[in-house]
PDB file of N, CA and C in Angstrom:
ATOM      1  N   UNK A1157       0.953  -1.010  -0.283  1.00  0.00           N
ATOM      2  CA  UNK A1157       0.296  -0.013  -0.320  1.00  0.00           C
ATOM      3  C   UNK A1157       0.775   0.959   0.064  1.00  0.00           C
ATOM      4  N   UNK A1158       0.646   2.378  -0.631  1.00  0.00           N
ATOM      5  CA  UNK A1158       0.967   3.213  -1.206  1.00  0.00           C
ATOM      6  C   UNK A1158      -0.072   5.177   0.045  1.00  0.00           C
ATOM      7  N   UNK A1159       0.344   5.513   0.309  1.00  0.00           N
ATOM      8  CA  UNK A1159       0.041   6.594   0.450  1.00  0.00           C
ATOM      9  C   UNK A1159       0.966   7.613   2.020  1.00  0.00           C
ATOM     10  N   UNK A1160       0.352   8.856   1.804  1.00  0.00           N
ATOM     11  CA  UNK A1160       0.852   9.874   2.306  1.00  0.00           C
ATOM     12  C   UNK A1160       1.133   9.348   4.055  1.00  0.00           C
ATOM     13  N   UNK A1161       2.626   9.781   4.173  1.00  0.00           N
ATOM     14  CA  UNK A1161       2.374  10.133   5.864  1.00  0.00           C
ATOM     15  C   UNK A1161       2.271  11.194   6.252  1.00  0.00           C
ATOM     16  N   UNK A1162       1.456  11.115   7.524  1.00  0.00           N
ATOM     17  CA  UNK A1162       0.980  11.770   8.741  1.00  0.00           C
ATOM     18  C   UNK A1162       2.079  12.880   8.801  1.00  0.00           C
ATOM     19  N   UNK A1163       1.893  14.068   9.692  1.00  0.00           N
ATOM     20  CA  UNK A1163       2.945  14.171   9.828  1.00  0.00           C
ATOM     21  C   UNK A1163       3.469  14.346  10.924  1.00  0.00           C
ATOM     22  N   UNK A1164       3.223  12.942  11.998  1.00  0.00           N
ATOM     23  CA  UNK A1164       3.194  12.007  13.311  1.00  0.00           C
ATOM     24  C   UNK A1164       4.391  11.261  12.591  1.00  0.00           C
ATOM     25  N   UNK A1165       4.216  11.156  11.745  1.00  0.00           N
ATOM     26  CA  UNK A1165       4.803   9.612  10.958  1.00  0.00           C
ATOM     27  C   UNK A1165       6.031   9.601  10.578  1.00  0.00           C
ATOM     28  N   UNK A1166       5.957  11.546  10.187  1.00  0.00           N
ATOM     29  CA  UNK A1166       7.527  11.876   9.216  1.00  0.00           C
ATOM     30  C   UNK A1166       8.706  10.862  10.140  1.00  0.00           C
ATOM     31  N   UNK A1167       9.027  10.690  11.788  1.00  0.00           N
ATOM     32  CA  UNK A1167       9.871  10.025  11.973  1.00  0.00           C
ATOM     33  C   UNK A1167      10.669   8.478  11.110  1.00  0.00           C
ATOM     34  N   UNK A1168       8.993   7.950  10.338  1.00  0.00           N
ATOM     35  CA  UNK A1168       9.320   6.949  10.167  1.00  0.00           C
ATOM     36  C   UNK A1168      10.372   7.135   8.805  1.00  0.00           C
ATOM     37  N   UNK A1169       9.945   7.692   7.820  1.00  0.00           N
ATOM     38  CA  UNK A1169      11.096   8.339   6.558  1.00  0.00           C
ATOM     39  C   UNK A1169      11.943   8.855   6.635  1.00  0.00           C
ATOM     40  N   UNK A1170      12.499   9.837   7.759  1.00  0.00           N
ATOM     41  CA  UNK A1170      13.622   9.784   8.685  1.00  0.00           C
ATOM     42  C   UNK A1170      15.191   8.685   8.929  1.00  0.00           C
ATOM     43  N   UNK A1171      13.880   7.386   9.529  1.00  0.00           N
ATOM     44  CA  UNK A1171      14.652   6.191   9.802  1.00  0.00           C
ATOM     45  C   UNK A1171      15.627   5.777   7.662  1.00  0.00           C
ATOM     46  N   UNK A1172      15.131   6.303   6.474  1.00  0.00           N
ATOM     47  CA  UNK A1172      15.571   6.078   5.849  1.00  0.00           C
ATOM     48  C   UNK A1172      17.103   6.441   5.444  1.00  0.00           C
ATOM     49  N   UNK A1173      17.179   8.073   6.459  1.00  0.00           N
ATOM     50  CA  UNK A1173      17.976   9.558   5.288  1.00  0.00           C
ATOM     51  C   UNK A1173      19.329   8.905   5.761  1.00  0.00           C
ATOM     52  N   UNK A1174      19.589   8.440   6.494  1.00  0.00           N
ATOM     53  CA  UNK A1174      21.794   7.736   6.667  1.00  0.00           C
ATOM     54  C   UNK A1174      21.341   6.745   5.697  1.00  0.00           C
ATOM     55  N   UNK A1175      20.697   5.487   5.557  1.00  0.00           N
ATOM     56  CA  UNK A1175      20.446   4.778   4.012  1.00  0.00           C
ATOM     57  C   UNK A1175      20.739   5.182   2.668  1.00  0.00           C
ATOM     58  N   UNK A1176      20.137   6.563   2.723  1.00  0.00           N
ATOM     59  CA  UNK A1176      19.551   7.659   0.956  1.00  0.00           C
ATOM     60  C   UNK A1176      21.215   8.126   0.958  1.00  0.00           C
ATOM     61  N   UNK A1177      21.451   8.500   1.793  1.00  0.00           N
ATOM     62  CA  UNK A1177      22.972   9.525   1.862  1.00  0.00           C
ATOM     63  C   UNK A1177      24.023   9.310   1.543  1.00  0.00           C
ATOM     64  N   UNK A1178      24.032   7.674   2.581  1.00  0.00           N
ATOM     65  CA  UNK A1178      24.810   6.545   2.322  1.00  0.00           C
ATOM     66  C   UNK A1178      25.599   6.150   0.382  1.00  0.00           C
ATOM     67  N   UNK A1179      24.389   5.741   0.285  1.00  0.00           N
ATOM     68  CA  UNK A1179      24.363   5.024  -0.925  1.00  0.00           C
ATOM     69  C   UNK A1179      24.625   6.422  -2.139  1.00  0.00           C
ATOM     70  N   UNK A1180      23.436   7.357  -1.755  1.00  0.00           N
ATOM     71  CA  UNK A1180      23.893   8.513  -2.462  1.00  0.00           C
ATOM     72  C   UNK A1180      25.387   9.307  -2.913  1.00  0.00           C
ATOM     73  N   UNK A1181      26.149   8.368  -1.795  1.00  0.00           N
ATOM     74  CA  UNK A1181      27.452   9.844  -1.876  1.00  0.00           C
ATOM     75  C   UNK A1181      27.205  10.562  -1.394  1.00  0.00           C
ATOM     76  N   UNK A1182      26.333  11.594  -0.959  1.00  0.00           N
ATOM     77  CA  UNK A1182      25.315  12.242  -0.769  1.00  0.00           C
ATOM     78  C   UNK A1182      27.249  13.452   0.491  1.00  0.00           C
ATOM     79  N   UNK A1183      27.556  14.679  -0.005  1.00  0.00           N
ATOM     80  CA  UNK A1183      28.095  15.249   0.593  1.00  0.00           C
ATOM     81  C   UNK A1183      27.216  15.339   2.119  1.00  0.00           C
ATOM     82  N   UNK A1184      28.548  16.336   3.301  1.00  0.00           N
ATOM     83  CA  UNK A1184      27.912  15.923   4.523  1.00  0.00           C
ATOM     84  C   UNK A1184      27.181  14.935   4.935  1.00  0.00           C
ATOM     85  N   UNK A1185      26.319  15.260   6.561  1.00  0.00           N
ATOM     86  CA  UNK A1185      26.149  14.593   6.797  1.00  0.00           C
ATOM     87  C   UNK A1185      24.101  14.817   6.884  1.00  0.00           C
ATOM     88  N   UNK A1186      23.878  13.526   6.837  1.00  0.00           N
ATOM     89  CA  UNK A1186      22.064  13.666   7.310  1.00  0.00           C
ATOM     90  C   UNK A1186      21.882  14.098   8.748  1.00  0.00           C
ATOM     91  N   UNK A1187      21.092  14.814   9.039  1.00  0.00           N
ATOM     92  CA  UNK A1187      20.513  15.365  10.107  1.00  0.00           C
ATOM     93  C   UNK A1187      19.125  14.542  10.759  1.00  0.00           C
ATOM     94  N   UNK A1188      18.846  13.488  11.296  1.00  0.00           N
ATOM     95  CA  UNK A1188      17.475  13.242  10.622  1.00  0.00           C
ATOM     96  C   UNK A1188      16.702  14.646  11.342  1.00  0.00           C
ATOM     97  N   UNK A1189      17.018  14.846  12.489  1.00  0.00           N
ATOM     98  CA  UNK A1189      16.020  16.347  13.482  1.00  0.00           C
ATOM     99  C   UNK A1189      15.997  17.500  12.251  1.00  0.00           C
ATOM    100  N   UNK A1190      16.850  17.811  11.253  1.00  0.00           N
ATOM    101  CA  UNK A1190      16.401  19.056  10.534  1.00  0.00           C
ATOM    102  C   UNK A1190      15.294  18.040   9.314  1.00  0.00           C
ATOM    103  N   UNK A1191      15.594  17.138   8.913  1.00  0.00           N
ATOM    104  CA  UNK A1191      15.118  16.616   8.477  1.00  0.00           C
ATOM    105  C   UNK A1191      13.096  16.855   8.965  1.00  0.00           C
ATOM    106  N   UNK A1192      13.121  16.170   9.506  1.00  0.00           N
ATOM    107  CA  UNK A1192      11.927  15.316  10.589  1.00  0.00           C
ATOM    108  C   UNK A1192      11.466  16.938  11.116  1.00  0.00           C
ATOM    109  N   UNK A1193      12.175  17.933  11.597  1.00  0.00           N
ATOM    110  CA  UNK A1193      11.481  19.398  11.446  1.00  0.00           C
ATOM    111  C   UNK A1193      10.724  20.175   9.999  1.00  0.00           C
ATOM    112  N   UNK A1194      11.946  19.310   9.388  1.00  0.00           N
ATOM    113  CA  UNK A1194      11.037  20.089   7.837  1.00  0.00           C
ATOM    114  C   UNK A1194      10.607  19.744   7.002  1.00  0.00           C
ATOM    115  N   UNK A1195      10.290  18.354   7.056  1.00  0.00           N
ATOM    116  CA  UNK A1195       9.169  17.677   6.131  1.00  0.00           C
ATOM    117  C   UNK A1195       7.967  17.835   7.206  1.00  0.00           C
ATOM    118  N   UNK A1196       7.654  17.901   8.392  1.00  0.00           N
ATOM    119  CA  UNK A1196       6.455  18.514   9.364  1.00  0.00           C
ATOM    120  C   UNK A1196       6.213  19.009   8.989  1.00  0.00           C
ATOM    121  N   UNK A1197       6.970  20.580   8.609  1.00  0.00           N
ATOM    122  CA  UNK A1197       6.526  22.255   8.330  1.00  0.00           C
ATOM    123  C   UNK A1197       5.478  22.251   6.762  1.00  0.00           C
ATOM    124  N   UNK A1198       6.826  21.313   6.263  1.00  0.00           N
ATOM    125  CA  UNK A1198       6.131  21.245   4.858  1.00  0.00           C
ATOM    126  C   UNK A1198       4.400  20.556   4.748  1.00  0.00           C
ATOM    127  N   UNK A1199       4.774  19.382   5.255  1.00  0.00           N
ATOM    128  CA  UNK A1199       3.471  18.974   5.620  1.00  0.00           C
ATOM    129  C   UNK A1199       2.202  19.811   5.634  1.00  0.00           C
ATOM    130  N   UNK A1200       2.243  19.619   7.323  1.00  0.00           N
ATOM    131  CA  UNK A1200       1.355  20.933   7.653  1.00  0.00           C
ATOM    132  C   UNK A1200       1.553  22.032   6.897  1.00  0.00           C
ATOM    133  N   UNK A1201       1.844  22.527   6.208  1.00  0.00           N
ATOM    134  CA  UNK A1201       1.846  24.071   5.371  1.00  0.00           C
ATOM    135  C   UNK A1201       1.326  23.789   4.194  1.00  0.00           C
ATOM    136  N   UNK A1202       0.436  22.187   3.621  1.00  0.00           N
ATOM    137  CA  UNK A1202       0.385  21.573   2.768  1.00  0.00           C
ATOM    138  C   UNK A1202       2.072  21.902   1.147  1.00  0.00           C
ATOM    139  N   UNK A1203       2.875  22.271   1.712  1.00  0.00           N
ATOM    140  CA  UNK A1203       3.864  22.732   0.638  1.00  0.00           C
ATOM    141  C   UNK A1203       5.255  21.022   0.394  1.00  0.00           C
ATOM    142  N   UNK A1204       4.792  20.447   0.922  1.00  0.00           N
ATOM    143  CA  UNK A1204       5.172  19.072   0.796  1.00  0.00           C
ATOM    144  C   UNK A1204       4.520  17.963   0.722  1.00  0.00           C
ATOM    145  N   UNK A1205       5.518  17.103   0.372  1.00  0.00           N
ATOM    146  CA  UNK A1205       4.218  15.425   0.698  1.00  0.00           C
ATOM    147  C   UNK A1205       4.989  14.409   1.059  1.00  0.00           C
ATOM    148  N   UNK A1206       5.084  13.444   1.287  1.00  0.00           N
ATOM    149  CA  UNK A1206       6.015  12.267   1.688  1.00  0.00           C
ATOM    150  C   UNK A1206       5.506  11.156   1.599  1.00  0.00           C
ATOM    151  N   UNK A1207       5.671  10.442   0.464  1.00  0.00           N
ATOM    152  CA  UNK A1207       4.650   8.614  -0.108  1.00  0.00           C
ATOM    153  C   UNK A1207       5.461   7.812   0.803  1.00  0.00           C
ATOM    154  N   UNK A1208       4.809   7.204   1.485  1.00  0.00           N
ATOM    155  CA  UNK A1208       5.358   5.618   1.760  1.00  0.00           C
ATOM    156  C   UNK A1208       4.692   4.757   1.822  1.00  0.00           C
ATOM    157  N   UNK A1209       6.086   3.824   1.076  1.00  0.00           N
ATOM    158  CA  UNK A1209       5.198   2.079   0.830  1.00  0.00           C
ATOM    159  C   UNK A1209       5.221   1.700   1.894  1.00  0.00           C
ATOM    160  N   UNK A1210       4.380   0.881   2.162  1.00  0.00           N
ATOM    161  CA  UNK A1210       4.315  -0.228   3.035  1.00  0.00           C
ATOM    162  C   UNK A1210       3.607  -1.943   2.773  1.00  0.00           C
ATOM    163  N   UNK A1211       4.982  -2.462   3.391  1.00  0.00           N
ATOM    164  CA  UNK A1211       3.983  -4.268   3.428  1.00  0.00           C
ATOM    165  C   UNK A1211       3.691  -4.610   4.323  1.00  0.00           C
ATOM    166  N   UNK A1212       2.100  -4.927   4.941  1.00  0.00           N
ATOM    167  CA  UNK A1212       1.772  -4.784   5.979  1.00  0.00           C
ATOM    168  C   UNK A1212       1.756  -3.977   6.933  1.00  0.00           C
ATOM    169  N   UNK A1213       2.102  -3.884   7.552  1.00  0.00           N
ATOM    170  CA  UNK A1213       2.425  -3.370   9.135  1.00  0.00           C
ATOM    171  C   UNK A1213       3.800  -2.202   9.232  1.00  0.00           C
ATOM    172  N   UNK A1214       4.862  -3.121   8.280  1.00  0.00           N
ATOM    173  CA  UNK A1214       6.228  -2.051   8.235  1.00  0.00           C
ATOM    174  C   UNK A1214       6.253  -1.400   6.552  1.00  0.00           C
ATOM    175  N   UNK A1215       7.267  -0.019   6.640  1.00  0.00           N
ATOM    176  CA  UNK A1215       6.993   1.139   5.891  1.00  0.00           C
ATOM    177  C   UNK A1215       8.453   0.575   5.038  1.00  0.00           C
ATOM    178  N   UNK A1216       8.556   0.066   4.311  1.00  0.00           N
ATOM    179  CA  UNK A1216       9.467  -0.221   3.252  1.00  0.00           C
ATOM    180  C   UNK A1216      10.269   1.092   2.640  1.00  0.00           C
ATOM    181  N   UNK A1217      10.060   1.702   2.018  1.00  0.00           N
ATOM    182  CA  UNK A1217      10.201   3.105   0.831  1.00  0.00           C
ATOM    183  C   UNK A1217       9.152   4.419   1.391  1.00  0.00           C
ATOM    184  N   UNK A1218      10.394   4.908   0.975  1.00  0.00           N
ATOM    185  CA  UNK A1218       9.154   6.561   0.713  1.00  0.00           C
ATOM    186  C   UNK A1218      10.553   8.031   0.452  1.00  0.00           C
ATOM    187  N   UNK A1219       8.954   8.104  -0.744  1.00  0.00           N
ATOM    188  CA  UNK A1219       9.480   9.177  -1.518  1.00  0.00           C
ATOM    189  C   UNK A1219       8.875  11.262  -1.042  1.00  0.00           C
ATOM    190  N   UNK A1220       9.787  11.720  -0.494  1.00  0.00           N
ATOM    191  CA  UNK A1220       9.395  12.896  -0.404  1.00  0.00           C
ATOM    192  C   UNK A1220       8.458  14.373  -1.638  1.00  0.00           C
ATOM    193  N   UNK A1221       7.974  14.930  -1.189  1.00  0.00           N
ATOM    194  CA  UNK A1221       8.019  15.842  -2.535  1.00  0.00           C
ATOM    195  C   UNK A1221       7.801  17.303  -1.698  1.00  0.00           C
ATOM    196  N   UNK A1222       7.822  18.646  -2.881  1.00  0.00           N
ATOM    197  CA  UNK A1222       7.913  19.816  -2.621  1.00  0.00           C
ATOM    198  C   UNK A1222       7.201  20.883  -3.256  1.00  0.00           C
ATOM    199  N   UNK A1223       6.253  21.675  -2.896  1.00  0.00           N
ATOM    200  CA  UNK A1223       5.290  22.036  -4.522  1.00  0.00           C
ATOM    201  C   UNK A1223       5.361  23.181  -4.304  1.00  0.00           C
ATOM    202  N   UNK A1224       6.043  23.968  -5.954  1.00  0.00           N
ATOM    203  CA  UNK A1224       6.314  25.396  -5.438  1.00  0.00           C
ATOM    204  C   UNK A1224       6.020  25.754  -7.062  1.00  0.00           C
ATOM    205  N   UNK A1225       5.776  27.162  -7.457  1.00  0.00           N
ATOM    206  CA  UNK A1225       5.555  27.739  -8.383  1.00  0.00           C
ATOM    207  C   UNK A1225       6.782  26.747  -9.432  1.00  0.00           C
ATOM    208  N   UNK A1226       6.672  26.334 -10.522  1.00  0.00           N
ATOM    209  CA  UNK A1226       7.957  26.325 -11.896  1.00  0.00           C
ATOM    210  C   UNK A1226       8.567  27.995 -12.010  1.00  0.00           C
ATOM    211  N   UNK A1227       9.467  27.589 -12.233  1.00  0.00           N
ATOM    212  CA  UNK A1227      10.602  29.046 -12.247  1.00  0.00           C
ATOM    213  C   UNK A1227      10.799  29.462 -13.706  1.00  0.00           C
ATOM    214  N   UNK A1228      10.146  28.849 -14.768  1.00  0.00           N
ATOM    215  CA  UNK A1228       9.930  28.866 -16.470  1.00  0.00           C
ATOM    216  C   UNK A1228       8.944  29.883 -16.231  1.00  0.00           C
ATOM    217  N   UNK A1229       7.254  29.430 -16.313  1.00  0.00           N
ATOM    218  CA  UNK A1229       5.927  28.998 -16.146  1.00  0.00           C
ATOM    219  C   UNK A1229       5.139  29.629 -15.617  1.00  0.00           C
ATOM    220  N   UNK A1230       5.523  29.737 -14.475  1.00  0.00           N
ATOM    221  CA  UNK A1230       4.875  29.691 -12.867  1.00  0.00           C
ATOM    222  C   UNK A1230       3.240  28.992 -12.119  1.00  0.00           C
ATOM    223  N   UNK A1231       3.702  27.737 -13.322  1.00  0.00           N
ATOM    224  CA  UNK A1231       2.594  26.346 -12.941  1.00  0.00           C
ATOM    225  C   UNK A1231       2.753  26.296 -11.345  1.00  0.00           C
ATOM    226  N   UNK A1232       2.171  25.360 -10.594  1.00  0.00           N
ATOM    227  CA  UNK A1232       2.064  24.720  -9.356  1.00  0.00           C
ATOM    228  C   UNK A1232       2.774  23.501  -9.756  1.00  0.00           C
ATOM    229  N   UNK A1233       3.682  22.842  -9.250  1.00  0.00           N
ATOM    230  CA  UNK A1233       4.794  21.321  -9.696  1.00  0.00           C
ATOM    231  C   UNK A1233       5.697  21.098  -8.435  1.00  0.00           C
ATOM    232  N   UNK A1234       5.699  19.942  -8.827  1.00  0.00           N
ATOM    233  CA  UNK A1234       6.055  19.053  -7.387  1.00  0.00           C
ATOM    234  C   UNK A1234       7.328  18.405  -7.943  1.00  0.00           C
ATOM    235  N   UNK A1235       8.242  18.703  -6.926  1.00  0.00           N
ATOM    236  CA  UNK A1235       9.431  18.719  -6.958  1.00  0.00           C
ATOM    237  C   UNK A1235       9.809  17.355  -6.008  1.00  0.00           C
ATOM    238  N   UNK A1236      11.001  16.117  -6.496  1.00  0.00           N
ATOM    239  CA  UNK A1236      11.321  15.127  -6.170  1.00  0.00           C
ATOM    240  C   UNK A1236      12.423  15.541  -5.404  1.00  0.00           C
ATOM    241  N   UNK A1237      11.856  15.256  -3.727  1.00  0.00           N
ATOM    242  CA  UNK A1237      13.042  15.642  -3.123  1.00  0.00           C
ATOM    243  C   UNK A1237      13.978  14.336  -2.664  1.00  0.00           C
ATOM    244  N   UNK A1238      14.052  13.374  -2.720  1.00  0.00           N
ATOM    245  CA  UNK A1238      14.022  11.984  -1.206  1.00  0.00           C
ATOM    246  C   UNK A1238      13.175  10.957  -2.116  1.00  0.00           C
ATOM    247  N   UNK A1239      14.077   9.710  -3.174  1.00  0.00           N
ATOM    248  CA  UNK A1239      12.950   8.437  -3.036  1.00  0.00           C
ATOM    249  C   UNK A1239      14.174   7.104  -2.629  1.00  0.00           C
ATOM    250  N   UNK A1240      13.631   6.489  -1.537  1.00  0.00           N
ATOM    251  CA  UNK A1240      14.501   5.468  -1.033  1.00  0.00           C
ATOM    252  C   UNK A1240      13.316   4.115  -0.681  1.00  0.00           C
ATOM    253  N   UNK A1241      14.046   3.198  -0.943  1.00  0.00           N
ATOM    254  CA  UNK A1241      13.505   2.302  -1.147  1.00  0.00           C
ATOM    255  C   UNK A1241      14.332   0.831  -0.516  1.00  0.00           C
ATOM    256  N   UNK A1242      14.153   0.553   0.540  1.00  0.00           N
ATOM    257  CA  UNK A1242      14.874  -0.970   1.257  1.00  0.00           C
ATOM    258  C   UNK A1242      15.129  -2.100  -0.023  1.00  0.00           C
ATOM    259  N   UNK A1243      16.902  -2.574   0.303  1.00  0.00           N
ATOM    260  CA  UNK A1243      17.034  -3.386  -0.971  1.00  0.00           C
ATOM    261  C   UNK A1243      15.658  -4.625  -1.262  1.00  0.00           C
ATOM    262  N   UNK A1244      15.585  -5.183  -0.298  1.00  0.00           N
ATOM    263  CA  UNK A1244      14.962  -5.887  -0.809  1.00  0.00           C
ATOM    264  C   UNK A1244      13.390  -6.044  -1.103  1.00  0.00           C
ATOM    265  N   UNK A1245      12.864  -4.435  -1.596  1.00  0.00           N
ATOM    266  CA  UNK A1245      11.266  -4.001  -1.828  1.00  0.00           C
ATOM    267  C   UNK A1245      12.208  -3.163  -2.831  1.00  0.00           C
ATOM    268  N   UNK A1246      12.958  -3.534  -3.827  1.00  0.00           N
ATOM    269  CA  UNK A1246      13.410  -2.434  -4.917  1.00  0.00           C
ATOM    270  C   UNK A1246      12.456  -2.498  -6.395  1.00  0.00           C
ATOM    271  N   UNK A1247      12.636  -4.350  -6.336  1.00  0.00           N
ATOM    272  CA  UNK A1247      11.508  -4.433  -7.329  1.00  0.00           C
ATOM    273  C   UNK A1247      10.612  -3.955  -7.180  1.00  0.00           C
ATOM    274  N   UNK A1248       9.807  -3.690  -6.443  1.00  0.00           N
ATOM    275  CA  UNK A1248       8.784  -2.315  -6.517  1.00  0.00           C
ATOM    276  C   UNK A1248       7.899  -1.131  -6.426  1.00  0.00           C
ATOM    277  N   UNK A1249       9.136  -0.558  -5.951  1.00  0.00           N
ATOM    278  CA  UNK A1249       9.905   0.371  -5.269  1.00  0.00           C
ATOM    279  C   UNK A1249       8.992   1.259  -6.859  1.00  0.00           C
ATOM    280  N   UNK A1250       9.412   1.392  -7.626  1.00  0.00           N
ATOM    281  CA  UNK A1250       8.966   2.058  -8.936  1.00  0.00           C
ATOM    282  C   UNK A1250       7.210   2.861  -8.335  1.00  0.00           C
ATOM    283  N   UNK A1251       6.572   1.563  -7.607  1.00  0.00           N
ATOM    284  CA  UNK A1251       4.834   1.702  -7.703  1.00  0.00           C
ATOM    285  C   UNK A1251       5.871   3.350  -6.546  1.00  0.00           C
ATOM    286  N   UNK A1252       6.257   3.028  -5.990  1.00  0.00           N
ATOM    287  CA  UNK A1252       6.235   4.630  -4.952  1.00  0.00           C
ATOM    288  C   UNK A1252       5.959   6.505  -6.272  1.00  0.00           C
ATOM    289  N   UNK A1253       7.088   5.834  -7.148  1.00  0.00           N
ATOM    290  CA  UNK A1253       7.926   7.389  -8.160  1.00  0.00           C
ATOM    291  C   UNK A1253       6.149   7.270  -9.115  1.00  0.00           C
ATOM    292  N   UNK A1254       5.009   6.025  -9.332  1.00  0.00           N
ATOM    293  CA  UNK A1254       4.149   6.283 -10.331  1.00  0.00           C
ATOM    294  C   UNK A1254       3.303   7.288  -9.244  1.00  0.00           C
ATOM    295  N   UNK A1255       3.331   6.336  -7.637  1.00  0.00           N
ATOM    296  CA  UNK A1255       2.166   7.337  -7.069  1.00  0.00           C
ATOM    297  C   UNK A1255       2.418   8.462  -7.090  1.00  0.00           C
ATOM    298  N   UNK A1256       3.674   8.898  -7.104  1.00  0.00           N
ATOM    299  CA  UNK A1256       4.343  10.249  -7.130  1.00  0.00           C
ATOM    300  C   UNK A1256       3.551  11.386  -8.012  1.00  0.00           C
ATOM    301  N   UNK A1257       3.934  10.809  -9.922  1.00  0.00           N
ATOM    302  CA  UNK A1257       3.854  11.448 -10.190  1.00  0.00           C
ATOM    303  C   UNK A1257       1.777  11.438 -10.690  1.00  0.00           C
ATOM    304  N   UNK A1258       1.397  10.137 -10.500  1.00  0.00           N
ATOM    305  CA  UNK A1258      -0.181  10.452 -10.594  1.00  0.00           C
ATOM    306  C   UNK A1258      -1.104  11.607  -9.086  1.00  0.00           C
ATOM    307  N   UNK A1259      -0.206  11.858  -8.235  1.00  0.00           N
ATOM    308  CA  UNK A1259      -0.052  12.970  -7.016  1.00  0.00           C
ATOM    309  C   UNK A1259       0.169  14.297  -8.110  1.00  0.00           C
ATOM    310  N   UNK A1260       1.885  14.506  -8.388  1.00  0.00           N
ATOM    311  CA  UNK A1260       1.757  15.851  -8.743  1.00  0.00           C
ATOM    312  C   UNK A1260       0.915  16.163 -10.623  1.00  0.00           C
TER     313      UNK A1260
END
């Protein structure tokens, strides 16, 4: 099942942060408290969303996006900020992206 995370569920997506950071070889360090605070704000203000992919009661992936005006045309767009799926579930991870495209 794929559905948007609630504000209180944002820490579930933060659990993927260190793995996303490491696999992407991103500079600096993932700061979970910053991630949680910013995404709670984005979701509360309807400026962003995190989609969670669930298998039973377990979250196995998430995709975060924020909403803004397109810098060229001014239309509202969704911009993907992160997309992470646990390795054992990556064959089905494309479902997160499709759900994101449908939401966008």
